[in-house]
Amino acid sequence: MTKRQFLFSLRDRLEELPPQEVEERLNFYSEMIDDRMEEGLSEEEAVASVGTVDRVAAQILEETPPEKRKSFPKRKLKPWEITLLVLGSPLWVSLLIGAAAVAVSLYAAGWAVIVSLWAVFASLIGCALGGVIGGIVAASLSGAAGAALIGAGILCAGLAILMFLGCQAATKGICLLTKMVFTKRGAAK
């Protein structure tokens, strides 16, 4: 494990500590690893000598007083709160379902645009091939008509190249959006 991976994993396991405390601990272990590397250990050996991420995180959390940790108080719902939740469920459940449906339809619409762009690209390729082949056939009947068809085919080929670049960029964009939405740290990587 590299130093960067170790510190990243340690940061994840110390989420319940205040940010300043997390930074202090990360700096401490970063310096410790650097010191061991200066003593001649490789990066992996230096990280291994510190201990596993789980062990280090457990030790830090054990040493940290409970009042410094983020706590989420657990409480029981009162009877009137339960009653309101049950009576209001036809409203809030339907709103929740509606919001989910809108989110899914927007996501599907984004992919539909991508599919449409690729379909336009495919049709431009077809027009390019048809124009060039049709121009060659038409050139035997009328030179000007054949030249015009070949020119149109070449124009479609050029547009297809530009369309390919646009389709590729749009596809990468929606794939990145998908990664950001469906993974915890898609934006951070």
Short mmCIF file of C-alpha atoms in Angstrom, two decimals:
data_model
loop_
_atom_site.label_atom_id
_atom_site.label_comp_id
_atom_site.label_asym_id
_atom_site.label_seq_id
_atom_site.Cartn_x
_atom_site.Cartn_y
_atom_site.Cartn_z
CA MET A 1 0.00 0.00 0.00
CA THR A 2 1.32 3.43 -0.86
CA LYS A 3 1.46 6.36 1.55
CA ARG A 4 -1.29 8.13 -0.37
CA GLN A 5 -3.60 5.10 -0.26
CA PHE A 6 -2.91 4.65 3.46
CA LEU A 7 -3.74 8.26 4.30
CA PHE A 8 -6.84 8.24 2.07
CA SER A 9 -8.16 5.08 3.75
CA LEU A 10 -7.34 6.46 7.19
CA ARG A 11 -9.25 9.67 6.40
CA ASP A 12 -12.33 7.59 5.50
CA ARG A 13 -12.20 5.70 8.80
CA LEU A 14 -11.86 8.87 10.88
CA GLU A 15 -15.03 10.54 9.58
CA GLU A 16 -16.52 10.87 13.04
CA LEU A 17 -13.67 13.11 14.24
CA PRO A 18 -13.59 16.89 13.73
CA PRO A 19 -11.78 17.91 10.49
CA GLN A 20 -8.95 19.64 12.36
CA GLU A 21 -8.30 16.51 14.44
CA VAL A 22 -8.30 14.35 11.29
CA GLU A 23 -5.77 16.64 9.61
CA GLU A 24 -3.49 16.54 12.67
CA ARG A 25 -3.56 12.73 12.71
CA LEU A 26 -2.97 12.49 8.96
CA ASN A 27 -0.01 14.88 9.19
CA PHE A 28 1.42 12.84 12.08
CA TYR A 29 1.26 9.57 10.14
CA SER A 30 2.50 11.22 6.95
CA GLU A 31 5.59 12.48 8.78
CA MET A 32 6.09 9.08 10.43
CA ILE A 33 6.06 7.35 7.04
CA ASP A 34 8.41 9.99 5.58
CA ASP A 35 10.83 9.50 8.50
CA ARG A 36 10.90 5.75 7.97
CA MET A 37 11.50 6.24 4.25
CA GLU A 38 14.43 8.52 5.09
CA GLU A 39 15.81 5.69 7.23
CA GLY A 40 16.01 3.55 4.09
CA LEU A 41 12.70 1.71 3.97
CA SER A 42 10.73 1.62 0.74
CA GLU A 43 7.37 3.38 0.70
CA GLU A 44 5.45 0.08 1.03
CA GLU A 45 7.69 -1.10 3.88
CA ALA A 46 7.34 2.21 5.70
CA VAL A 47 3.56 2.07 5.42
CA ALA A 48 3.51 -1.58 6.55
CA SER A 49 5.65 -0.73 9.59
CA VAL A 50 3.04 1.80 10.75
CA GLY A 51 0.38 -0.93 10.90
CA THR A 52 -2.87 -1.63 9.13
CA VAL A 53 -5.29 1.17 8.48
CA ASP A 54 -7.96 -0.54 10.57
CA ARG A 55 -5.63 -0.96 13.55
CA VAL A 56 -4.37 2.64 13.38
CA ALA A 57 -7.91 4.02 13.02
CA ALA A 58 -9.17 1.90 15.93
CA GLN A 59 -6.28 3.12 18.09
CA ILE A 60 -6.96 6.78 17.21
CA LEU A 61 -10.68 6.44 17.90
CA GLU A 62 -9.95 4.65 21.17
CA GLU A 63 -7.65 7.48 22.28
CA THR A 64 -10.13 10.20 21.30
CA PRO A 65 -12.54 11.28 24.03
CA PRO A 66 -16.21 10.67 23.15
CA GLU A 67 -17.04 14.37 23.42
CA LYS A 68 -14.70 15.10 20.47
CA ARG A 69 -16.52 12.65 18.20
CA LYS A 70 -19.49 13.54 16.07
CA SER A 71 -22.49 11.89 17.57
CA PHE A 72 -25.94 11.53 16.22
CA PRO A 73 -28.38 11.33 19.08
CA LYS A 74 -30.77 8.45 18.83
CA ARG A 75 -34.22 9.12 20.09
CA LYS A 76 -37.51 7.39 19.94
CA LEU A 77 -40.33 8.92 17.99
CA LYS A 78 -43.14 10.28 20.03
CA PRO A 79 -46.64 8.87 19.45
CA TRP A 80 -47.89 12.06 17.78
CA GLU A 81 -44.87 11.99 15.40
CA ILE A 82 -45.66 8.42 14.42
CA THR A 83 -49.29 9.37 13.87
CA LEU A 84 -48.30 12.29 11.62
CA LEU A 85 -45.96 10.05 9.64
CA VAL A 86 -48.66 7.44 9.10
CA LEU A 87 -51.40 9.94 8.25
CA GLY A 88 -49.10 11.92 5.99
CA SER A 89 -47.70 8.87 4.23
CA PRO A 90 -50.07 9.07 1.24
CA LEU A 91 -48.67 12.53 0.56
CA TRP A 92 -44.96 12.09 1.31
CA VAL A 93 -44.69 8.61 -0.20
CA SER A 94 -46.27 9.77 -3.46
CA LEU A 95 -44.01 12.85 -3.54
CA LEU A 96 -40.98 10.64 -2.93
CA ILE A 97 -42.00 8.28 -5.74
CA GLY A 98 -42.62 11.26 -8.04
CA ALA A 99 -39.20 12.74 -7.28
CA ALA A 100 -37.54 9.40 -7.96
CA ALA A 101 -39.44 9.05 -11.24
CA VAL A 102 -38.35 12.53 -12.35
CA ALA A 103 -34.72 11.75 -11.51
CA VAL A 104 -34.82 8.45 -13.41
CA SER A 105 -36.53 10.05 -16.42
CA LEU A 106 -33.95 12.86 -16.57
CA TYR A 107 -31.16 10.30 -16.44
CA ALA A 108 -32.83 8.23 -19.18
CA ALA A 109 -33.34 11.38 -21.28
CA GLY A 110 -29.62 12.12 -21.04
CA TRP A 111 -28.80 8.67 -22.38
CA ALA A 112 -31.48 9.06 -25.07
CA VAL A 113 -29.71 12.20 -26.30
CA ILE A 114 -26.44 10.24 -26.47
CA VAL A 115 -28.09 7.44 -28.47
CA SER A 116 -29.63 10.03 -30.82
CA LEU A 117 -26.27 11.69 -31.40
CA TRP A 118 -24.69 8.35 -32.28
CA ALA A 119 -27.62 7.65 -34.64
CA VAL A 120 -26.95 10.95 -36.43
CA PHE A 121 -23.29 9.96 -36.69
CA ALA A 122 -24.26 6.60 -38.24
CA SER A 123 -26.62 8.30 -40.71
CA LEU A 124 -23.86 10.72 -41.77
CA ILE A 125 -21.58 7.74 -42.44
CA GLY A 126 -24.36 6.16 -44.51
CA CYS A 127 -24.90 9.41 -46.45
CA ALA A 128 -21.16 9.71 -47.07
CA LEU A 129 -20.95 6.18 -48.48
CA GLY A 130 -24.15 6.60 -50.47
CA GLY A 131 -23.05 9.95 -51.87
CA VAL A 132 -19.65 8.73 -53.01
CA ILE A 133 -20.96 5.46 -54.47
CA GLY A 134 -23.97 7.19 -56.04
CA GLY A 135 -21.68 9.91 -57.44
CA ILE A 136 -19.46 7.33 -59.10
CA VAL A 137 -22.51 5.68 -60.70
CA ALA A 138 -24.04 9.05 -61.66
CA ALA A 139 -20.73 10.25 -63.14
CA SER A 140 -21.18 7.75 -65.99
CA LEU A 141 -24.50 9.44 -66.90
CA SER A 142 -23.74 13.06 -66.10
CA GLY A 143 -20.35 14.30 -64.96
CA ALA A 144 -21.71 17.36 -63.11
CA ALA A 145 -24.34 15.39 -61.18
CA GLY A 146 -21.76 12.76 -60.28
CA ALA A 147 -19.30 15.38 -59.06
CA ALA A 148 -22.03 17.04 -56.99
CA LEU A 149 -22.96 13.72 -55.37
CA ILE A 150 -19.33 12.87 -54.64
CA GLY A 151 -18.86 16.34 -53.11
CA ALA A 152 -21.96 15.86 -50.95
CA GLY A 153 -20.63 12.46 -49.85
CA ILE A 154 -17.27 13.98 -48.90
CA LEU A 155 -19.07 16.77 -47.01
CA CYS A 156 -21.07 14.16 -45.09
CA ALA A 157 -17.84 12.29 -44.29
CA GLY A 158 -16.34 15.49 -42.86
CA LEU A 159 -19.47 16.15 -40.82
CA ALA A 160 -19.37 12.54 -39.60
CA ILE A 161 -15.81 13.06 -38.31
CA LEU A 162 -16.88 16.18 -36.41
CA MET A 163 -19.97 14.39 -35.14
CA PHE A 164 -17.84 11.49 -33.91
CA LEU A 165 -15.73 13.86 -31.81
CA GLY A 166 -18.86 15.46 -30.35
CA CYS A 167 -20.48 12.09 -29.64
CA GLN A 168 -17.33 10.86 -27.96
CA ALA A 169 -17.15 13.94 -25.70
CA ALA A 170 -20.86 13.74 -24.83
CA THR A 171 -20.57 10.04 -24.01
CA LYS A 172 -17.57 10.65 -21.75
CA GLY A 173 -19.49 13.44 -20.03
CA ILE A 174 -22.54 11.35 -19.26
CA CYS A 175 -20.35 8.44 -18.13
CA LEU A 176 -18.57 10.81 -15.73
CA LEU A 177 -21.96 12.06 -14.49
CA THR A 178 -23.06 8.45 -13.97
CA LYS A 179 -19.91 7.73 -12.00
CA MET A 180 -20.42 10.81 -9.84
CA VAL A 181 -24.04 9.93 -9.13
CA PHE A 182 -23.61 6.23 -8.41
CA THR A 183 -20.30 6.17 -6.55
CA LYS A 184 -19.40 7.78 -3.28
CA ARG A 185 -16.20 9.42 -4.47
CA GLY A 186 -16.67 9.61 -8.23
CA ALA A 187 -15.95 13.32 -8.30
CA ALA A 188 -12.88 13.06 -6.12
CA LYS A 189 -10.98 10.62 -8.31
#
